[in-house]
Amino acid sequence: MKQGRSLEQIASVVIDNERNKRDFICDTRKLNMSEGDLEVQDIGGFALTDLAHMQIAQRVQIPQKYYDRMRSDAPHLLTNNVNHWFHEKPETRLIRTLKGSCRAVLSNRYRVLDSFDLMNAILPKIRSAGCELSSMEITDRKLYLKCLFPRIEREVSVGDPVQAGLIISNSEVGLGSVKVEPLIYRLVCENGLIAPDGGMTKYHLGRAYGEEAFELYREETVKQSDKAFFMQLEDVVDNLLKPEVFDALVNRLRESKDQRITDIPETLEVTQKRLLLTDDEHDGVLHALVEGGDLSVYGLINAVTHTSQNAVDFDRSIELERSAWSLLDMPTNQLASLN
């Protein structure tokens, strides 16, 4: 698995973000773009991140390619376009800021479930369950916590042991829900495979706020609702760490060893299209598949998860570890092309 930062480093970032975040609810008629900044009436200006620019483009329905061109070549034209649509088609938005930057422009129904609260709630549960944190990272997009449960270990085949684990992820900027998913850790090569089946997803969706511009604080009723959610999260962790749940996942991998690959180039072409691999990733999977010597769907999955360790960033590494599981569910016509 790709390694990120230590728990102490992650905690430091999360605590710092919690102290320096500011969230605002306001009508877009109280917003004004100016020279790459977003001015919030009566509050102040914030430098827009690339993600915030992307979210604005989506909301005002400017094609991203054209938005980016205006941003680089004609910033005044972009400003005029965005401000026009802010006022022509007003709506109430949640503006998430951090240390003077606008990091996200979201729906006024977006429910704040931040990583500070998530870690405070889930880390004690992970430790009490006997899990060990093995890999973690916090990016501009998401928080990731991977943990292993050494008490549950099985063999896919003789000499190929795997351990049970979990991955917990969350985005504070609208790029995904809170997720708890099974993780399968292959000991012989330290690959991590995420199995989205049977996990938990909690979307950041709550009640709508009004149009007046104001700073958003956590209400006591919301905190109580979050407490109930985190208790539900603990139940999911307990369920996913049951031996029978892990056995079902391992059995699917055992079955995939019987699905043989006879045409490597065609197999990689199908895989590249299915997983949206870059050319470099395609070459990495090919090399790992041949080097591993297991010409089965199971070997192909391991080739993808091995390649994930060299991904350009942690976000992409997780995408590859998660998408590799989908190779177990390829349609019959695609499987026929592999055999």
CSV table of C-alpha atoms in Angstrom, one decimal:
chain,number,residue,atom,x,y,z
A,1,MET,CA,0.0,0.0,0.0
A,2,LYS,CA,1.1,3.5,-0.7
A,3,GLN,CA,2.3,5.2,2.5
A,4,GLY,CA,1.3,8.7,3.6
A,5,ARG,CA,2.0,10.6,6.8
A,6,SER,CA,2.1,9.5,10.4
A,7,LEU,CA,-0.9,9.7,12.7
A,8,GLU,CA,0.8,12.6,14.5
A,9,GLN,CA,1.3,14.5,11.3
A,10,ILE,CA,-2.3,13.8,10.2
A,11,ALA,CA,-3.7,14.9,13.6
A,12,SER,CA,-1.7,18.1,13.5
A,13,VAL,CA,-3.2,19.0,10.1
A,14,VAL,CA,-6.7,18.1,11.1
A,15,ILE,CA,-6.5,20.1,14.4
A,16,ASP,CA,-5.0,23.1,12.5
A,17,ASN,CA,-7.8,22.9,9.9
A,18,GLU,CA,-10.5,22.7,12.6
A,19,ARG,CA,-9.1,25.9,14.3
A,20,ASN,CA,-8.8,27.9,11.1
A,21,LYS,CA,-11.8,26.9,9.1
A,22,ARG,CA,-14.7,29.4,8.5
A,23,ASP,CA,-17.9,28.5,6.8
A,24,PHE,CA,-20.5,31.0,5.4
A,25,ILE,CA,-24.0,30.7,4.0
A,26,CYS,CA,-25.0,33.4,1.5
A,27,ASP,CA,-27.0,34.2,-1.6
A,28,THR,CA,-24.9,34.3,-4.7
A,29,ARG,CA,-26.0,37.9,-5.2
A,30,LYS,CA,-23.8,38.7,-2.2
A,31,LEU,CA,-20.8,37.1,-4.0
A,32,ASN,CA,-18.4,38.8,-6.3
A,33,MET,CA,-15.5,37.3,-8.2
A,34,SER,CA,-12.5,39.7,-8.6
A,35,GLU,CA,-9.1,38.8,-9.9
A,36,GLY,CA,-9.2,35.2,-8.8
A,37,ASP,CA,-10.7,36.0,-5.4
A,38,LEU,CA,-14.2,35.5,-4.2
A,39,GLU,CA,-15.6,38.5,-2.3
A,40,VAL,CA,-18.3,37.7,0.3
A,41,GLN,CA,-20.4,40.8,1.1
A,42,ASP,CA,-19.8,42.2,4.6
A,43,ILE,CA,-17.3,39.4,5.3
A,44,GLY,CA,-14.2,39.7,3.1
A,45,GLY,CA,-12.3,38.2,0.2
A,46,PHE,CA,-10.9,34.7,-0.2
A,47,ALA,CA,-8.4,33.3,-2.8
A,48,LEU,CA,-10.2,30.6,-4.9
A,49,THR,CA,-8.6,27.2,-5.0
A,50,ASP,CA,-8.6,25.1,-8.2
A,51,LEU,CA,-11.4,23.0,-6.8
A,52,ALA,CA,-13.5,26.0,-5.9
A,53,HIS,CA,-13.1,27.3,-9.4
A,54,MET,CA,-14.3,23.9,-10.7
A,55,GLN,CA,-17.4,24.0,-8.5
A,56,ILE,CA,-18.2,27.5,-9.6
A,57,ALA,CA,-17.9,26.5,-13.2
A,58,GLN,CA,-20.4,23.6,-12.6
A,59,ARG,CA,-22.9,25.8,-10.8
A,60,VAL,CA,-23.0,28.6,-13.4
A,61,GLN,CA,-22.9,26.0,-16.2
A,62,ILE,CA,-19.8,27.2,-17.9
A,63,PRO,CA,-18.0,24.3,-19.7
A,64,GLN,CA,-14.8,23.5,-17.7
A,65,LYS,CA,-12.5,23.8,-20.7
A,66,TYR,CA,-13.8,27.2,-21.6
A,67,TYR,CA,-13.8,28.3,-18.0
A,68,ASP,CA,-10.1,27.3,-17.7
A,69,ARG,CA,-9.3,29.1,-20.9
A,70,MET,CA,-10.9,32.3,-19.7
A,71,ARG,CA,-9.1,31.9,-16.3
A,72,SER,CA,-5.7,31.8,-17.9
A,73,ASP,CA,-6.2,34.0,-21.0
A,74,ALA,CA,-9.0,36.4,-20.2
A,75,PRO,CA,-9.6,36.7,-16.5
A,76,HIS,CA,-11.8,39.9,-16.9
A,77,LEU,CA,-14.1,38.0,-19.2
A,78,LEU,CA,-14.3,35.1,-16.7
A,79,THR,CA,-15.1,37.6,-13.9
A,80,ASN,CA,-17.9,39.2,-15.9
A,81,ASN,CA,-19.4,35.8,-16.9
A,82,VAL,CA,-19.4,34.4,-13.3
A,83,ASN,CA,-20.7,37.6,-11.7
A,84,HIS,CA,-23.5,37.9,-14.3
A,85,TRP,CA,-24.7,34.4,-13.5
A,86,PHE,CA,-24.3,34.8,-9.8
A,87,HIS,CA,-26.9,37.6,-10.0
A,88,GLU,CA,-29.0,36.4,-13.0
A,89,LYS,CA,-29.7,33.0,-11.4
A,90,PRO,CA,-29.3,33.4,-7.7
A,91,GLU,CA,-29.1,30.5,-5.2
A,92,THR,CA,-27.9,30.0,-1.7
A,93,ARG,CA,-24.5,28.5,-1.3
A,94,LEU,CA,-22.2,27.2,1.5
A,95,ILE,CA,-18.8,28.8,1.2
A,96,ARG,CA,-16.0,26.8,3.0
A,97,THR,CA,-12.8,28.7,3.7
A,98,LEU,CA,-9.5,27.9,5.3
A,99,LYS,CA,-6.7,30.3,6.2
A,100,GLY,CA,-7.9,33.0,3.7
A,101,SER,CA,-8.7,30.6,0.8
A,102,CYS,CA,-12.1,29.6,-0.5
A,103,ARG,CA,-11.7,25.8,-0.6
A,104,ALA,CA,-15.2,24.8,-1.7
A,105,VAL,CA,-18.5,26.3,-3.0
A,106,LEU,CA,-21.2,23.9,-2.1
A,107,SER,CA,-25.0,23.4,-1.8
A,108,ASN,CA,-26.7,25.1,1.2
A,109,ARG,CA,-27.9,21.6,2.0
A,110,TYR,CA,-24.3,20.3,2.4
A,111,ARG,CA,-24.0,18.8,5.9
A,112,VAL,CA,-20.6,19.5,7.5
A,113,LEU,CA,-19.1,16.2,8.7
A,114,ASP,CA,-15.5,17.2,9.3
A,115,SER,CA,-12.4,15.0,9.8
A,116,PHE,CA,-11.7,16.4,13.3
A,117,ASP,CA,-15.0,15.0,14.6
A,118,LEU,CA,-14.6,11.8,12.5
A,119,MET,CA,-11.2,11.0,13.9
A,120,ASN,CA,-12.3,11.7,17.5
A,121,ALA,CA,-15.2,9.4,17.1
A,122,ILE,CA,-13.6,6.5,15.2
A,123,LEU,CA,-10.0,6.2,16.5
A,124,PRO,CA,-11.0,4.9,19.9
A,125,LYS,CA,-13.3,2.3,18.3
A,126,ILE,CA,-10.6,1.2,15.9
A,127,ARG,CA,-8.1,0.7,18.8
A,128,SER,CA,-10.6,-1.1,21.0
A,129,ALA,CA,-11.4,-3.5,18.1
A,130,GLY,CA,-7.8,-4.5,17.9
A,131,CYS,CA,-7.1,-2.7,14.6
A,132,GLU,CA,-3.7,-1.2,13.7
A,133,LEU,CA,-3.4,1.9,11.6
A,134,SER,CA,-1.2,1.0,8.6
A,135,SER,CA,-1.5,3.8,6.1
A,136,MET,CA,-3.1,7.2,6.3
A,137,GLU,CA,-3.0,10.5,4.4
A,138,ILE,CA,-4.9,13.8,4.2
A,139,THR,CA,-5.0,15.6,0.9
A,140,ASP,CA,-6.7,18.7,-0.4
A,141,ARG,CA,-9.6,16.4,-1.4
A,142,LYS,CA,-9.9,13.7,1.3
A,143,LEU,CA,-8.8,12.1,4.6
A,144,TYR,CA,-7.9,8.4,4.4
A,145,LEU,CA,-7.4,6.0,7.3
A,146,LYS,CA,-6.4,2.4,6.6
A,147,CYS,CA,-6.3,-0.1,9.4
A,148,LEU,CA,-5.6,-3.8,9.6
A,149,PHE,CA,-7.0,-6.5,11.8
A,150,PRO,CA,-4.3,-9.1,12.2
A,151,ARG,CA,-6.5,-11.5,14.2
A,152,ILE,CA,-8.4,-12.3,10.9
A,153,GLU,CA,-6.1,-13.9,8.4
A,154,ARG,CA,-6.9,-16.3,5.5
A,155,GLU,CA,-5.1,-17.8,2.5
A,156,VAL,CA,-6.3,-17.2,-1.0
A,157,SER,CA,-4.1,-20.1,-2.0
A,158,VAL,CA,-1.3,-22.0,-0.2
A,159,GLY,CA,1.4,-19.5,0.7
A,160,ASP,CA,-0.7,-16.4,-0.2
A,161,PRO,CA,-2.1,-15.0,3.1
A,162,VAL,CA,-4.3,-12.0,3.3
A,163,GLN,CA,-5.5,-9.9,6.4
A,164,ALA,CA,-8.8,-8.2,7.1
A,165,GLY,CA,-8.8,-4.4,7.3
A,166,LEU,CA,-10.9,-1.3,6.8
A,167,ILE,CA,-10.5,2.0,5.0
A,168,ILE,CA,-12.3,5.1,6.3
A,169,SER,CA,-12.5,8.1,4.1
A,170,ASN,CA,-14.1,11.6,4.2
A,171,SER,CA,-14.1,14.8,2.1
A,172,GLU,CA,-14.7,18.2,3.6
A,173,VAL,CA,-15.0,19.9,0.2
A,174,GLY,CA,-17.8,18.0,-1.5
A,175,LEU,CA,-15.8,15.3,-3.2
A,176,GLY,CA,-17.4,12.3,-1.6
A,177,SER,CA,-19.3,10.9,1.3
A,178,VAL,CA,-18.1,9.5,4.6
A,179,LYS,CA,-17.2,5.9,3.7
A,180,VAL,CA,-16.2,2.8,5.6
A,181,GLU,CA,-15.1,-0.1,3.3
A,182,PRO,CA,-13.5,-3.5,3.7
A,183,LEU,CA,-9.8,-3.7,2.9
A,184,ILE,CA,-7.9,-6.8,2.0
A,185,TYR,CA,-4.2,-6.7,2.6
A,186,ARG,CA,-2.0,-9.2,0.8
A,187,LEU,CA,1.0,-9.9,2.9
A,188,VAL,CA,3.4,-11.3,0.3
A,189,CYS,CA,3.5,-8.0,-1.7
A,190,GLU,CA,1.9,-5.5,0.7
A,191,ASN,CA,-0.9,-4.7,-1.7
A,192,GLY,CA,-4.1,-3.2,-0.5
A,193,LEU,CA,-7.5,-4.0,-2.2
A,194,ILE,CA,-10.6,-2.1,-1.3
A,195,ALA,CA,-13.9,-4.0,-1.6
A,196,PRO,CA,-16.7,-1.4,-1.9
A,197,ASP,CA,-19.3,-4.2,-1.4
A,198,GLY,CA,-20.9,-4.2,2.0
A,199,GLY,CA,-19.4,-0.9,3.3
A,200,MET,CA,-21.2,2.2,4.6
A,201,THR,CA,-21.8,5.5,2.8
A,202,LYS,CA,-23.0,8.7,4.5
A,203,TYR,CA,-23.7,11.6,2.1
A,204,HIS,CA,-23.2,15.1,3.3
A,205,LEU,CA,-26.8,16.1,3.0
A,206,GLY,CA,-28.8,18.0,5.6
A,207,ARG,CA,-31.4,20.7,5.9
A,208,ALA,CA,-31.3,23.8,3.7
A,209,TYR,CA,-30.3,27.2,5.1
A,210,GLY,CA,-31.8,30.5,4.2
A,211,GLU,CA,-30.5,33.3,1.9
A,212,GLU,CA,-29.0,35.8,4.4
A,213,ALA,CA,-25.2,35.8,4.6
A,214,PHE,CA,-24.0,34.5,7.9
A,215,GLU,CA,-21.2,32.5,9.4
A,216,LEU,CA,-22.1,28.9,10.0
A,217,TYR,CA,-21.5,27.4,13.4
A,218,ARG,CA,-22.2,23.9,14.6
A,219,GLU,CA,-25.6,23.8,16.3
A,220,GLU,CA,-26.1,21.5,19.4
A,221,THR,CA,-28.9,19.6,17.6
A,222,VAL,CA,-26.6,19.0,14.7
A,223,LYS,CA,-23.9,17.8,17.0
A,224,GLN,CA,-26.3,15.3,18.6
A,225,SER,CA,-27.3,14.1,15.1
A,226,ASP,CA,-23.6,13.6,14.3
A,227,LYS,CA,-23.2,11.6,17.5
A,228,ALA,CA,-25.9,9.2,16.4
A,229,PHE,CA,-24.3,8.9,13.0
A,230,PHE,CA,-20.9,8.1,14.5
A,231,MET,CA,-22.5,5.4,16.8
A,232,GLN,CA,-23.9,3.9,13.6
A,233,LEU,CA,-20.4,4.1,12.1
A,234,GLU,CA,-19.1,2.0,15.0
A,235,ASP,CA,-21.7,-0.7,14.3
A,236,VAL,CA,-20.5,-0.8,10.7
A,237,VAL,CA,-16.9,-1.3,11.9
A,238,ASP,CA,-18.0,-4.2,14.1
A,239,ASN,CA,-19.9,-5.8,11.3
A,240,LEU,CA,-17.1,-5.5,8.7
A,241,LEU,CA,-14.7,-7.1,11.1
A,242,LYS,CA,-16.7,-10.3,11.5
A,243,PRO,CA,-14.8,-13.3,10.2
A,244,GLU,CA,-17.7,-14.5,8.0
A,245,VAL,CA,-17.7,-11.1,6.1
A,246,PHE,CA,-14.0,-11.4,5.4
A,247,ASP,CA,-14.5,-15.1,4.4
A,248,ALA,CA,-17.0,-14.1,1.7
A,249,LEU,CA,-14.6,-11.6,0.2
A,250,VAL,CA,-11.7,-14.1,0.2
A,251,ASN,CA,-13.9,-16.7,-1.5
A,252,ARG,CA,-14.5,-14.3,-4.4
A,253,LEU,CA,-10.8,-13.9,-4.8
A,254,ARG,CA,-10.3,-17.6,-4.8
A,255,GLU,CA,-12.8,-18.0,-7.5
A,256,SER,CA,-11.1,-15.4,-9.6
A,257,LYS,CA,-7.9,-17.5,-9.7
A,258,ASP,CA,-9.9,-19.9,-12.0
A,259,GLN,CA,-10.6,-17.2,-14.5
A,260,ARG,CA,-7.5,-17.6,-16.7
A,261,ILE,CA,-6.0,-15.0,-19.1
A,262,THR,CA,-4.9,-16.2,-22.5
A,263,ASP,CA,-4.5,-12.9,-24.4
A,264,ILE,CA,-2.5,-10.4,-22.3
A,265,PRO,CA,-2.7,-7.4,-24.8
A,266,GLU,CA,-6.4,-7.7,-25.2
A,267,THR,CA,-6.9,-8.1,-21.4
A,268,LEU,CA,-4.9,-5.0,-20.7
A,269,GLU,CA,-6.8,-3.0,-23.3
A,270,VAL,CA,-10.1,-4.0,-21.7
A,271,THR,CA,-8.7,-3.2,-18.2
A,272,GLN,CA,-7.3,0.2,-19.3
A,273,LYS,CA,-10.7,1.3,-20.6
A,274,ARG,CA,-12.6,-0.1,-17.7
A,275,LEU,CA,-10.4,1.5,-15.0
A,276,LEU,CA,-9.4,4.6,-17.0
A,277,LEU,CA,-5.7,3.8,-16.7
A,278,THR,CA,-3.2,6.2,-18.0
A,279,ASP,CA,-0.6,4.9,-20.4
A,280,ASP,CA,2.0,4.8,-17.6
A,281,GLU,CA,-0.4,2.9,-15.4
A,282,HIS,CA,-1.2,0.5,-18.2
A,283,ASP,CA,2.5,-0.2,-18.6
A,284,GLY,CA,2.9,-0.7,-14.8
A,285,VAL,CA,0.0,-3.2,-14.7
A,286,LEU,CA,1.5,-5.1,-17.7
A,287,HIS,CA,4.9,-5.3,-16.0
A,288,ALA,CA,3.4,-6.4,-12.7
A,289,LEU,CA,1.2,-9.0,-14.3
A,290,VAL,CA,4.0,-10.6,-16.3
A,291,GLU,CA,6.4,-10.3,-13.3
A,292,GLY,CA,3.9,-11.9,-11.0
A,293,GLY,CA,3.4,-14.8,-13.3
A,294,ASP,CA,-0.3,-15.4,-12.3
A,295,LEU,CA,-2.3,-15.1,-15.5
A,296,SER,CA,-5.7,-15.0,-13.9
A,297,VAL,CA,-8.2,-12.3,-13.0
A,298,TYR,CA,-6.8,-12.6,-9.4
A,299,GLY,CA,-3.3,-11.9,-10.8
A,300,LEU,CA,-4.6,-9.0,-12.8
A,301,ILE,CA,-6.2,-7.5,-9.7
A,302,ASN,CA,-2.9,-7.8,-7.9
A,303,ALA,CA,-1.1,-6.2,-10.8
A,304,VAL,CA,-3.4,-3.2,-10.5
A,305,THR,CA,-3.1,-2.8,-6.7
A,306,HIS,CA,0.7,-3.2,-7.1
A,307,THR,CA,0.7,-0.4,-9.6
A,308,SER,CA,-1.3,1.8,-7.2
A,309,GLN,CA,1.7,2.0,-4.9
A,310,ASN,CA,3.4,4.1,-7.6
A,311,ALA,CA,0.4,6.3,-8.3
A,312,VAL,CA,1.0,10.1,-8.8
A,313,ASP,CA,-0.7,10.9,-5.6
A,314,PHE,CA,-2.6,9.3,-2.7
A,315,ASP,CA,-6.0,10.0,-4.1
A,316,ARG,CA,-5.2,8.2,-7.3
A,317,SER,CA,-3.7,5.3,-5.4
A,318,ILE,CA,-7.0,4.8,-3.6
A,319,GLU,CA,-9.0,5.0,-6.8
A,320,LEU,CA,-6.9,2.2,-8.3
A,321,GLU,CA,-7.2,0.0,-5.1
A,322,ARG,CA,-11.0,0.5,-5.2
A,323,SER,CA,-11.5,0.1,-9.0
A,324,ALA,CA,-9.5,-3.2,-9.1
A,325,TRP,CA,-12.3,-4.9,-7.2
A,326,SER,CA,-14.6,-4.2,-10.2
A,327,LEU,CA,-12.6,-6.6,-12.3
A,328,LEU,CA,-14.4,-9.4,-10.4
A,329,ASP,CA,-17.7,-8.1,-11.9
A,330,MET,CA,-16.8,-7.7,-15.6
A,331,PRO,CA,-19.7,-8.5,-17.9
A,332,THR,CA,-19.7,-11.9,-19.6
A,333,ASN,CA,-18.8,-10.5,-23.0
A,334,GLN,CA,-15.7,-8.8,-21.5
A,335,LEU,CA,-14.7,-12.0,-19.6
A,336,ALA,CA,-15.0,-13.9,-22.9
A,337,SER,CA,-12.5,-11.6,-24.4
A,338,LEU,CA,-10.1,-12.4,-21.6
A,339,ASN,CA,-10.5,-16.2,-22.1
